[in-house]
PDB file of C-alpha atoms in Angstrom:
ATOM      1  CA  ASN A1331      89.858  43.386  49.161  1.00  0.00           C
ATOM      2  CA  SER A1332      89.396  45.861  45.951  1.00  0.00           C
ATOM      3  CA  GLU A1333      90.806  48.806  46.656  1.00  0.00           C
ATOM      4  CA  LEU A1334      93.932  48.032  43.855  1.00  0.00           C
ATOM      5  CA  PHE A1335      91.123  47.600  41.735  1.00  0.00           C
ATOM      6  CA  THR A1336      89.656  51.137  42.207  1.00  0.00           C
ATOM      7  CA  LEU A1337      92.809  52.687  42.622  1.00  0.00           C
ATOM      8  CA  THR A1338      93.682  51.876  39.210  1.00  0.00           C
ATOM      9  CA  TYR A1339      90.009  52.827  37.269  1.00  0.00           C
ATOM     10  CA  GLY A1340      90.743  56.646  39.455  1.00  0.00           C
ATOM     11  CA  ALA A1341      94.361  56.857  38.056  1.00  0.00           C
ATOM     12  CA  LEU A1342      93.236  55.408  34.482  1.00  0.00           C
ATOM     13  CA  VAL A1343      90.174  58.120  34.605  1.00  0.00           C
ATOM     14  CA  THR A1344      92.435  61.227  35.751  1.00  0.00           C
ATOM     15  CA  GLN A1345      95.047  60.235  33.053  1.00  0.00           C
ATOM     16  CA  LEU A1346      91.782  60.367  30.532  1.00  0.00           C
ATOM     17  CA  CYS A1347      91.257  63.810  31.177  1.00  0.00           C
ATOM     18  CA  LYS A1348      94.550  64.658  31.636  1.00  0.00           C
ATOM     19  CA  ASP A1349      94.447  63.706  27.811  1.00  0.00           C
ATOM     20  CA  TYR A1350      91.483  64.955  26.620  1.00  0.00           C
ATOM     21  CA  GLU A1351      90.867  67.913  28.573  1.00  0.00           C
ATOM     22  CA  ASN A1352      87.245  67.930  27.382  1.00  0.00           C
ATOM     23  CA  ASP A1353      84.941  65.519  29.415  1.00  0.00           C
ATOM     24  CA  GLU A1354      82.594  64.761  27.082  1.00  0.00           C
ATOM     25  CA  ASP A1355      86.151  63.040  25.328  1.00  0.00           C
ATOM     26  CA  VAL A1356      86.211  61.504  27.730  1.00  0.00           C
ATOM     27  CA  ASN A1357      82.595  60.131  28.496  1.00  0.00           C
ATOM     28  CA  LYS A1358      83.091  58.845  25.455  1.00  0.00           C
ATOM     29  CA  GLN A1359      85.988  57.085  25.636  1.00  0.00           C
ATOM     30  CA  LEU A1360      85.444  55.679  28.893  1.00  0.00           C
ATOM     31  CA  ASP A1361      82.649  54.131  27.149  1.00  0.00           C
ATOM     32  CA  LYS A1362      84.587  52.499  24.129  1.00  0.00           C
ATOM     33  CA  MET A1363      86.448  51.189  26.319  1.00  0.00           C
ATOM     34  CA  GLY A1364      84.018  49.544  28.348  1.00  0.00           C
ATOM     35  CA  TYR A1365      82.533  48.176  24.954  1.00  0.00           C
ATOM     36  CA  ASN A1366      86.030  46.905  24.068  1.00  0.00           C
ATOM     37  CA  ILE A1367      86.111  45.366  27.210  1.00  0.00           C
ATOM     38  CA  GLY A1368      82.076  43.535  27.558  1.00  0.00           C
ATOM     39  CA  VAL A1369      82.225  41.882  24.326  1.00  0.00           C
ATOM     40  CA  ARG A1370      85.165  40.052  25.764  1.00  0.00           C
ATOM     41  CA  LEU A1371      83.524  39.886  28.942  1.00  0.00           C
ATOM     42  CA  ILE A1372      80.490  38.625  28.068  1.00  0.00           C
ATOM     43  CA  GLU A1373      82.438  35.370  27.323  1.00  0.00           C
ATOM     44  CA  ASP A1374      84.152  34.174  30.756  1.00  0.00           C
ATOM     45  CA  PHE A1375      80.460  35.425  32.200  1.00  0.00           C
ATOM     46  CA  LEU A1376      78.726  32.759  30.204  1.00  0.00           C
ATOM     47  CA  ALA A1377      81.493  30.197  30.702  1.00  0.00           C
ATOM     48  CA  ARG A1378      81.663  30.688  34.238  1.00  0.00           C
ATOM     49  CA  SER A1379      77.784  31.599  35.290  1.00  0.00           C
ATOM     50  CA  ASN A1380      75.819  29.023  33.520  1.00  0.00           C
ATOM     51  CA  VAL A1381      72.696  30.370  32.657  1.00  0.00           C
ATOM     52  CA  GLY A1382      71.170  29.851  29.753  1.00  0.00           C
ATOM     53  CA  ARG A1383      69.598  31.885  26.918  1.00  0.00           C
ATOM     54  CA  CYS A1384      67.064  34.491  28.371  1.00  0.00           C
ATOM     55  CA  HIS A1385      64.040  34.123  27.296  1.00  0.00           C
ATOM     56  CA  ASP A1386      63.035  37.633  27.757  1.00  0.00           C
ATOM     57  CA  PHE A1387      64.428  41.280  28.653  1.00  0.00           C
ATOM     58  CA  ARG A1388      63.207  40.667  31.854  1.00  0.00           C
ATOM     59  CA  GLU A1389      65.816  37.274  32.249  1.00  0.00           C
ATOM     60  CA  THR A1390      68.200  39.761  31.442  1.00  0.00           C
ATOM     61  CA  ALA A1391      67.790  41.789  33.839  1.00  0.00           C
ATOM     62  CA  ASP A1392      67.850  39.427  36.785  1.00  0.00           C
ATOM     63  CA  VAL A1393      71.040  37.969  35.439  1.00  0.00           C
ATOM     64  CA  ILE A1394      72.680  41.246  35.847  1.00  0.00           C
ATOM     65  CA  ALA A1395      72.064  42.361  39.001  1.00  0.00           C
ATOM     66  CA  LYS A1396      72.404  39.398  40.885  1.00  0.00           C
ATOM     67  CA  VAL A1397      74.917  36.824  38.645  1.00  0.00           C
ATOM     68  CA  ALA A1398      76.902  39.712  36.989  1.00  0.00           C
ATOM     69  CA  PHE A1399      77.112  42.480  39.386  1.00  0.00           C
ATOM     70  CA  LYS A1400      77.655  40.030  41.741  1.00  0.00           C
ATOM     71  CA  MET A1401      80.127  38.010  39.939  1.00  0.00           C
ATOM     72  CA  TYR A1402      82.437  40.988  38.838  1.00  0.00           C
ATOM     73  CA  LEU A1403      82.114  43.732  41.383  1.00  0.00           C
ATOM     74  CA  GLY A1404      80.688  42.725  44.350  1.00  0.00           C
ATOM     75  CA  ILE A1405      77.928  44.258  45.104  1.00  0.00           C
ATOM     76  CA  THR A1406      74.408  43.028  43.877  1.00  0.00           C
ATOM     77  CA  PRO A1407      72.151  46.241  42.475  1.00  0.00           C
ATOM     78  CA  SER A1408      68.349  45.858  42.281  1.00  0.00           C
ATOM     79  CA  ILE A1409      65.882  46.663  40.116  1.00  0.00           C
ATOM     80  CA  THR A1410      63.102  48.892  39.253  1.00  0.00           C
ATOM     81  CA  ASN A1411      61.518  51.842  37.797  1.00  0.00           C
ATOM     82  CA  TRP A1412      60.083  48.826  34.970  1.00  0.00           C
ATOM     83  CA  SER A1413      58.321  51.028  31.762  1.00  0.00           C
ATOM     84  CA  PRO A1414      54.716  49.944  31.174  1.00  0.00           C
ATOM     85  CA  GLY A1415      56.103  47.947  27.940  1.00  0.00           C
ATOM     86  CA  GLY A1416      58.969  46.018  30.110  1.00  0.00           C
ATOM     87  CA  ASP A1417      61.471  46.907  27.695  1.00  0.00           C
ATOM     88  CA  GLU A1418      63.289  49.629  29.757  1.00  0.00           C
ATOM     89  CA  PHE A1419      64.196  49.095  33.236  1.00  0.00           C
ATOM     90  CA  SER A1420      66.236  51.201  36.114  1.00  0.00           C
ATOM     91  CA  LEU A1421      69.352  49.075  38.391  1.00  0.00           C
ATOM     92  CA  ILE A1422      69.967  50.683  41.712  1.00  0.00           C
ATOM     93  CA  LEU A1423      73.679  50.080  43.194  1.00  0.00           C
ATOM     94  CA  GLU A1424      73.806  51.882  46.483  1.00  0.00           C
ATOM     95  CA  ASN A1425      77.169  51.586  46.420  1.00  0.00           C
ATOM     96  CA  ASN A1426      79.707  52.117  43.746  1.00  0.00           C
ATOM     97  CA  PRO A1427      83.129  50.048  44.399  1.00  0.00           C
ATOM     98  CA  LEU A1428      84.222  52.350  41.505  1.00  0.00           C
ATOM     99  CA  VAL A1429      84.255  55.097  43.159  1.00  0.00           C
ATOM    100  CA  ASP A1430      84.984  54.880  46.878  1.00  0.00           C
ATOM    101  CA  PHE A1431      87.366  57.871  48.219  1.00  0.00           C
ATOM    102  CA  VAL A1432      86.708  59.545  44.861  1.00  0.00           C
ATOM    103  CA  GLU A1433      85.461  63.201  45.039  1.00  0.00           C
ATOM    104  CA  LEU A1434      84.680  65.199  41.941  1.00  0.00           C
ATOM    105  CA  PRO A1435      86.423  68.566  41.360  1.00  0.00           C
ATOM    106  CA  ASP A1436      84.160  71.493  40.468  1.00  0.00           C
ATOM    107  CA  ASN A1437      85.846  71.557  36.670  1.00  0.00           C
ATOM    108  CA  HIS A1438      85.006  68.480  35.887  1.00  0.00           C
ATOM    109  CA  SER A1439      81.660  68.097  36.553  1.00  0.00           C
ATOM    110  CA  SER A1440      79.831  66.848  33.741  1.00  0.00           C
ATOM    111  CA  LEU A1441      82.048  63.566  33.902  1.00  0.00           C
ATOM    112  CA  ILE A1442      80.234  60.339  34.008  1.00  0.00           C
ATOM    113  CA  TYR A1443      83.207  59.023  36.457  1.00  0.00           C
ATOM    114  CA  SER A1444      81.802  54.877  35.581  1.00  0.00           C
ATOM    115  CA  ASN A1445      80.807  55.623  32.158  1.00  0.00           C
ATOM    116  CA  LEU A1446      83.141  52.326  32.228  1.00  0.00           C
ATOM    117  CA  LEU A1447      80.577  50.394  33.327  1.00  0.00           C
ATOM    118  CA  CYS A1448      77.932  51.875  30.223  1.00  0.00           C
ATOM    119  CA  GLY A1449      79.781  50.505  27.785  1.00  0.00           C
ATOM    120  CA  VAL A1450      80.951  46.995  29.354  1.00  0.00           C
ATOM    121  CA  LEU A1451      76.671  46.163  29.787  1.00  0.00           C
ATOM    122  CA  ARG A1452      76.354  47.674  25.970  1.00  0.00           C
ATOM    123  CA  GLY A1453      79.072  45.710  24.511  1.00  0.00           C
ATOM    124  CA  ALA A1454      78.146  42.708  26.398  1.00  0.00           C
ATOM    125  CA  LEU A1455      74.656  42.630  25.716  1.00  0.00           C
ATOM    126  CA  GLU A1456      75.529  43.380  21.878  1.00  0.00           C
ATOM    127  CA  MET A1457      77.238  40.191  22.040  1.00  0.00           C
ATOM    128  CA  VAL A1458      74.030  37.862  22.977  1.00  0.00           C
ATOM    129  CA  GLN A1459      72.229  39.433  20.236  1.00  0.00           C
ATOM    130  CA  MET A1460      70.601  42.238  22.508  1.00  0.00           C
ATOM    131  CA  ALA A1461      71.108  46.421  21.129  1.00  0.00           C
ATOM    132  CA  VAL A1462      70.689  48.125  24.543  1.00  0.00           C
ATOM    133  CA  ASP A1463      71.198  51.593  25.764  1.00  0.00           C
ATOM    134  CA  VAL A1464      72.279  52.367  28.755  1.00  0.00           C
ATOM    135  CA  LYS A1465      73.004  55.595  30.402  1.00  0.00           C
ATOM    136  CA  PHE A1466      73.241  56.770  34.337  1.00  0.00           C
ATOM    137  CA  VAL A1467      70.271  58.951  35.755  1.00  0.00           C
ATOM    138  CA  GLN A1468      71.769  59.119  39.149  1.00  0.00           C
ATOM    139  CA  ASP A1469      75.110  59.668  40.698  1.00  0.00           C
ATOM    140  CA  THR A1470      76.093  59.520  44.094  1.00  0.00           C
ATOM    141  CA  LEU A1471      79.726  61.334  42.801  1.00  0.00           C
ATOM    142  CA  LYS A1472      77.098  64.654  41.714  1.00  0.00           C
ATOM    143  CA  GLY A1473      75.096  64.094  44.831  1.00  0.00           C
ATOM    144  CA  ASP A1474      72.590  61.919  44.824  1.00  0.00           C
ATOM    145  CA  SER A1475      71.560  59.628  46.616  1.00  0.00           C
ATOM    146  CA  VAL A1476      72.043  56.557  44.735  1.00  0.00           C
ATOM    147  CA  THR A1477      74.014  55.680  42.050  1.00  0.00           C
ATOM    148  CA  GLU A1478      70.553  54.861  38.931  1.00  0.00           C
ATOM    149  CA  ILE A1479      71.607  53.493  35.425  1.00  0.00           C
ATOM    150  CA  ARG A1480      69.130  53.128  33.243  1.00  0.00           C
ATOM    151  CA  MET A1481      69.054  50.469  30.567  1.00  0.00           C
ATOM    152  CA  LYS A1482      66.433  50.172  27.472  1.00  0.00           C
ATOM    153  CA  PHE A1483      66.009  47.235  24.892  1.00  0.00           C
ATOM    154  CA  LEU A1484      66.594  48.699  21.546  1.00  0.00           C
ATOM    155  CA  ARG A1485      66.191  45.855  19.217  1.00  0.00           C
ATOM    156  CA  ARG A1486      67.446  42.390  18.604  1.00  0.00           C
ATOM    157  CA  ILE A1487      70.277  41.756  16.201  1.00  0.00           C
ATOM    158  CA  GLU A1488      69.322  39.780  14.250  1.00  0.00           C
ATOM    159  CA  ASP A1489      71.841  40.282  11.294  1.00  0.00           C
ATOM    160  CA  ASN A1490      74.792  37.272  11.607  1.00  0.00           C
ATOM    161  CA  LEU A1491      77.397  40.093  11.055  1.00  0.00           C
ATOM    162  CA  PRO A1492      80.256  39.619  13.228  1.00  0.00           C
ATOM    163  CA  ALA A1493      80.084  42.850  15.945  1.00  0.00           C
ATOM    164  CA  GLY A1494      82.975  44.915  15.109  1.00  0.00           C
ATOM    165  CA  GLU A1495      84.821  46.472  17.282  1.00  0.00           C
ATOM    166  CA  GLU A1496      84.915  50.675  17.572  1.00  0.00           C
TER     167      GLU A1496
ATOM    168  CA  MET B 410      87.069  71.386  71.389  1.00  0.00           C
ATOM    169  CA  ALA B 411      89.944  72.155  68.799  1.00  0.00           C
ATOM    170  CA  VAL B 412      90.597  75.906  67.465  1.00  0.00           C
ATOM    171  CA  CYS B 413      93.043  74.984  64.831  1.00  0.00           C
ATOM    172  CA  ILE B 414      93.906  72.452  62.814  1.00  0.00           C
ATOM    173  CA  ALA B 415      96.747  72.068  59.886  1.00  0.00           C
ATOM    174  CA  VAL B 416      97.914  69.460  57.748  1.00  0.00           C
ATOM    175  CA  ILE B 417     101.374  70.157  57.188  1.00  0.00           C
ATOM    176  CA  ALA B 418     103.074  68.301  53.957  1.00  0.00           C
ATOM    177  CA  LYS B 419     106.261  66.815  54.089  1.00  0.00           C
ATOM    178  CA  GLU B 420     108.206  69.780  52.866  1.00  0.00           C
ATOM    179  CA  ASN B 421     107.369  72.217  56.372  1.00  0.00           C
ATOM    180  CA  TYR B 422     104.252  74.320  54.283  1.00  0.00           C
ATOM    181  CA  PRO B 423     100.725  74.532  54.531  1.00  0.00           C
ATOM    182  CA  LEU B 424      98.638  72.244  52.745  1.00  0.00           C
ATOM    183  CA  TYR B 425      95.417  72.874  54.911  1.00  0.00           C
ATOM    184  CA  ILE B 426      94.910  75.562  57.752  1.00  0.00           C
ATOM    185  CA  ARG B 427      91.715  75.896  59.824  1.00  0.00           C
ATOM    186  CA  SER B 428      90.678  78.276  62.429  1.00  0.00           C
ATOM    187  CA  ILE B 429      87.510  79.006  64.242  1.00  0.00           C
ATOM    188  CA  PRO B 430      86.585  82.228  62.692  1.00  0.00           C
ATOM    189  CA  THR B 431      86.147  84.794  65.605  1.00  0.00           C
ATOM    190  CA  GLU B 432      89.358  84.351  66.372  1.00  0.00           C
ATOM    191  CA  ASP B 433      92.427  86.466  65.089  1.00  0.00           C
ATOM    192  CA  GLU B 434      93.607  83.637  62.567  1.00  0.00           C
ATOM    193  CA  LEU B 435      96.615  85.019  61.798  1.00  0.00           C
ATOM    194  CA  LYS B 436      97.646  84.438  65.154  1.00  0.00           C
ATOM    195  CA  PHE B 437      97.210  80.896  64.962  1.00  0.00           C
ATOM    196  CA  HIS B 438      99.093  80.948  61.559  1.00  0.00           C
ATOM    197  CA  TYR B 439     102.577  81.825  63.635  1.00  0.00           C
ATOM    198  CA  THR B 440     101.581  78.947  66.761  1.00  0.00           C
ATOM    199  CA  VAL B 441     101.661  76.798  63.827  1.00  0.00           C
ATOM    200  CA  HIS B 442     104.634  77.842  62.391  1.00  0.00           C
ATOM    201  CA  THR B 443     106.735  77.999  65.458  1.00  0.00           C
ATOM    202  CA  SER B 444     105.390  74.755  66.409  1.00  0.00           C
ATOM    203  CA  LEU B 445     107.242  73.048  63.375  1.00  0.00           C
ATOM    204  CA  ASP B 446     110.426  73.820  64.975  1.00  0.00           C
ATOM    205  CA  VAL B 447     109.285  71.632  67.828  1.00  0.00           C
ATOM    206  CA  VAL B 448     108.125  68.741  65.703  1.00  0.00           C
ATOM    207  CA  ASP B 449     111.267  68.695  63.447  1.00  0.00           C
ATOM    208  CA  GLU B 450     113.211  68.434  66.996  1.00  0.00           C
ATOM    209  CA  LYS B 451     111.140  65.891  68.656  1.00  0.00           C
ATOM    210  CA  ILE B 452     111.307  63.479  65.087  1.00  0.00           C
ATOM    211  CA  SER B 453     115.262  64.249  64.789  1.00  0.00           C
ATOM    212  CA  ALA B 454     115.453  63.041  68.761  1.00  0.00           C
ATOM    213  CA  MET B 455     113.063  59.701  68.132  1.00  0.00           C
ATOM    214  CA  GLY B 456     116.333  58.645  65.766  1.00  0.00           C
ATOM    215  CA  LYS B 457     115.875  54.361  65.672  1.00  0.00           C
ATOM    216  CA  ALA B 458     113.387  54.267  67.663  1.00  0.00           C
ATOM    217  CA  LEU B 459     110.792  51.830  66.631  1.00  0.00           C
ATOM    218  CA  VAL B 460     108.322  53.671  64.778  1.00  0.00           C
ATOM    219  CA  ASP B 461     104.545  52.482  66.035  1.00  0.00           C
ATOM    220  CA  GLN B 462     101.327  54.035  66.538  1.00  0.00           C
ATOM    221  CA  ARG B 463     102.676  55.830  69.829  1.00  0.00           C
ATOM    222  CA  GLU B 464     105.519  57.795  68.274  1.00  0.00           C
ATOM    223  CA  LEU B 465     103.537  58.921  65.399  1.00  0.00           C
ATOM    224  CA  TYR B 466     101.884  60.887  67.788  1.00  0.00           C
ATOM    225  CA  LEU B 467     104.385  63.393  69.505  1.00  0.00           C
ATOM    226  CA  GLY B 468     101.726  64.959  72.370  1.00  0.00           C
ATOM    227  CA  LEU B 469     102.005  68.587  73.993  1.00  0.00           C
ATOM    228  CA  LEU B 470     104.017  70.466  71.770  1.00  0.00           C
ATOM    229  CA  TYR B 471     103.878  73.439  74.252  1.00  0.00           C
ATOM    230  CA  PRO B 472     101.820  75.107  76.244  1.00  0.00           C
ATOM    231  CA  THR B 473     100.899  79.104  76.051  1.00  0.00           C
ATOM    232  CA  GLU B 474      98.802  81.219  78.561  1.00  0.00           C
ATOM    233  CA  ASP B 475      95.822  80.605  76.145  1.00  0.00           C
ATOM    234  CA  TYR B 476      95.711  77.225  74.628  1.00  0.00           C
ATOM    235  CA  LYS B 477      98.096  74.006  73.844  1.00  0.00           C
ATOM    236  CA  VAL B 478      99.238  72.923  70.748  1.00  0.00           C
ATOM    237  CA  TYR B 479     100.066  68.816  70.038  1.00  0.00           C
ATOM    238  CA  GLY B 480     101.237  67.440  67.158  1.00  0.00           C
ATOM    239  CA  TYR B 481     100.902  64.052  65.261  1.00  0.00           C
ATOM    240  CA  VAL B 482     103.379  63.082  62.256  1.00  0.00           C
ATOM    241  CA  THR B 483     102.718  60.326  59.965  1.00  0.00           C
ATOM    242  CA  ASN B 484     105.189  57.492  58.292  1.00  0.00           C
ATOM    243  CA  SER B 485     105.473  59.752  54.948  1.00  0.00           C
ATOM    244  CA  LYS B 486     106.229  62.832  57.488  1.00  0.00           C
ATOM    245  CA  VAL B 487     103.209  64.694  57.437  1.00  0.00           C
ATOM    246  CA  LYS B 488     102.282  66.663  59.925  1.00  0.00           C
ATOM    247  CA  PHE B 489      99.338  67.382  61.646  1.00  0.00           C
ATOM    248  CA  VAL B 490      98.884  70.081  64.268  1.00  0.00           C
ATOM    249  CA  MET B 491      96.185  70.867  66.675  1.00  0.00           C
ATOM    250  CA  VAL B 492      95.165  73.633  68.846  1.00  0.00           C
ATOM    251  CA  VAL B 493      93.185  73.135  71.459  1.00  0.00           C
ATOM    252  CA  ASP B 494      92.074  76.106  74.095  1.00  0.00           C
ATOM    253  CA  SER B 495      93.432  75.845  77.870  1.00  0.00           C
ATOM    254  CA  SER B 496      90.247  76.634  79.363  1.00  0.00           C
ATOM    255  CA  ASN B 497      88.401  73.007  77.935  1.00  0.00           C
ATOM    256  CA  THR B 498      90.622  71.274  80.674  1.00  0.00           C
ATOM    257  CA  ALA B 499      88.952  67.819  80.466  1.00  0.00           C
ATOM    258  CA  LEU B 500      90.147  67.210  77.316  1.00  0.00           C
ATOM    259  CA  ARG B 501      91.979  63.780  77.827  1.00  0.00           C
ATOM    260  CA  ASP B 502      95.252  62.687  76.165  1.00  0.00           C
ATOM    261  CA  ASN B 503      92.830  59.690  74.334  1.00  0.00           C
ATOM    262  CA  GLU B 504      90.666  62.090  73.437  1.00  0.00           C
ATOM    263  CA  ILE B 505      93.531  64.136  71.651  1.00  0.00           C
ATOM    264  CA  ARG B 506      94.943  60.894  69.907  1.00  0.00           C
ATOM    265  CA  SER B 507      91.122  59.260  68.865  1.00  0.00           C
ATOM    266  CA  MET B 508      91.631  62.899  67.160  1.00  0.00           C
ATOM    267  CA  PHE B 509      94.542  62.863  65.543  1.00  0.00           C
ATOM    268  CA  ARG B 510      93.833  58.895  64.804  1.00  0.00           C
ATOM    269  CA  LYS B 511      90.343  60.355  62.562  1.00  0.00           C
ATOM    270  CA  LEU B 512      92.443  62.837  61.125  1.00  0.00           C
ATOM    271  CA  HIS B 513      94.710  60.399  59.615  1.00  0.00           C
ATOM    272  CA  ASN B 514      92.349  58.642  58.651  1.00  0.00           C
ATOM    273  CA  SER B 515      90.846  61.358  56.067  1.00  0.00           C
ATOM    274  CA  TYR B 516      93.826  62.679  54.974  1.00  0.00           C
ATOM    275  CA  THR B 517      93.838  58.800  53.916  1.00  0.00           C
ATOM    276  CA  ASP B 518      90.883  58.880  52.196  1.00  0.00           C
ATOM    277  CA  ILE B 519      91.629  61.600  50.251  1.00  0.00           C
ATOM    278  CA  MET B 520      95.249  60.574  49.083  1.00  0.00           C
ATOM    279  CA  CYS B 521      92.835  57.452  47.765  1.00  0.00           C
ATOM    280  CA  ASN B 522      90.943  60.350  45.553  1.00  0.00           C
ATOM    281  CA  PRO B 523      92.254  60.296  41.905  1.00  0.00           C
ATOM    282  CA  PHE B 524      91.425  63.719  41.539  1.00  0.00           C
ATOM    283  CA  TYR B 525      94.162  64.726  43.962  1.00  0.00           C
ATOM    284  CA  ASN B 526      97.554  65.505  43.484  1.00  0.00           C
ATOM    285  CA  PRO B 527      99.562  64.769  46.567  1.00  0.00           C
ATOM    286  CA  GLY B 528     101.148  68.419  47.541  1.00  0.00           C
ATOM    287  CA  ASP B 529      98.303  70.106  46.283  1.00  0.00           C
ATOM    288  CA  ARG B 530      96.039  72.158  48.993  1.00  0.00           C
ATOM    289  CA  ILE B 531      93.393  70.345  50.327  1.00  0.00           C
ATOM    290  CA  ASN B 532      89.623  70.964  48.844  1.00  0.00           C
ATOM    291  CA  SER B 533      87.486  68.404  50.113  1.00  0.00           C
ATOM    292  CA  ARG B 534      83.938  68.415  51.258  1.00  0.00           C
ATOM    293  CA  ALA B 535      84.473  65.453  53.137  1.00  0.00           C
ATOM    294  CA  PHE B 536      87.356  66.596  54.898  1.00  0.00           C
ATOM    295  CA  ASP B 537      86.288  70.363  55.609  1.00  0.00           C
ATOM    296  CA  ASN B 538      83.270  68.156  57.550  1.00  0.00           C
ATOM    297  CA  MET B 539      85.443  66.087  59.865  1.00  0.00           C
ATOM    298  CA  VAL B 540      87.482  68.606  60.941  1.00  0.00           C
ATOM    299  CA  ASN B 541      84.147  71.322  61.152  1.00  0.00           C
ATOM    300  CA  SER B 542      83.032  68.238  63.748  1.00  0.00           C
ATOM    301  CA  MET B 543      86.343  68.708  65.572  1.00  0.00           C
ATOM    302  CA  MET B 544      86.311  72.272  65.702  1.00  0.00           C
ATOM    303  CA  MET B 545      84.716  74.120  68.552  1.00  0.00           C
ATOM    304  CA  GLN B 546      81.083  75.866  68.446  1.00  0.00           C
ATOM    305  CA  VAL B 547      81.857  79.254  69.573  1.00  0.00           C
ATOM    306  CA  CYS B 548      78.573  81.030  68.586  1.00  0.00           C
TER     307      CYS B 548
END
C-alpha cells in the first residue's frame, strides 16, 4: 500500500514550496535530495537484485526500467525513443505513484513535482561510473498523457576520486 | 440530476457551492444555509447511535414546492447538501446514496492532494468535473 509513501512525498514537496517560495529552487533541492538518495540506493539495489555489470547503455536502460523501477516503485516504465547514437532514451511511465491525487495549483506551474526521481537516477548511475543527464520532458501533472523522462549518457567516469556529496 | 451541490465544512462555512447557472443562484445558497439547521438537528438526534454508512446518509431533509434537499455528513463533520428538482421524480433513494458516495470519494481524493489545505475553498478540476457530471443539463 503506497498511500503513505505518496502522502509523505506530497508533504515533502509542499513544505519545500513553502520554504523556498521559488519553483526553480524547489526543483534544485528535489534534485539534490534525489542525488543523495541515489548514491545510497544503488548499493541496496545491487545487493538485492544481483545484476552484473552492464555492458552498454541499452542494458543499463533495461535494468533501470525492468528491475529498479519495479523494485522500488512497483511500476515498469517502457523504454522508447532511442537516439541514433544509442546514448539517449526515454522512459515512459503510464502512471506515477508519486503523483496519485496530486493537482498542481496554478501558482506552481514550473514546479517539476517528481524531480526527486531525476536526482535518484543521476546519483545511482554516478556510483557505477556513468555520468548521465536526466530530465522530465512530459508530465501528467502538467496535462500530458504520460510522464516521460529523458536520460542521456554523458561520459564514463574514469577517475577514481570518491564521488562527492552535494 | 441535481440542481445544486454544496460541501460545508465542520465549522459550517461553505467549501464548495455549485448550482446550475440558469436559476437564481442566491436562492440555492439560502436553501443550503437553512438546510444546515436540519442537518444539525439530525446529527444531535443521532447521539449515541452506531455510526455506519447508513447513518452518514441523512436522507431527505425537507421538501419544498419546487425541489427536495438531501443531506449527508461524514465522520469528520463535513456535510454534503444536494438540492434536486422535484419534477425529476424518478430519482430513487439508492441513486441519491450513490451520488453522495461519489461526492465523498472525490472529497477524500482532494484531501490527499498535498497542495490542498483543509479548510480552503475547493479549487480542483477533478472535483468540478465530477460535480458537473452530476448536475442537471439544462439547455
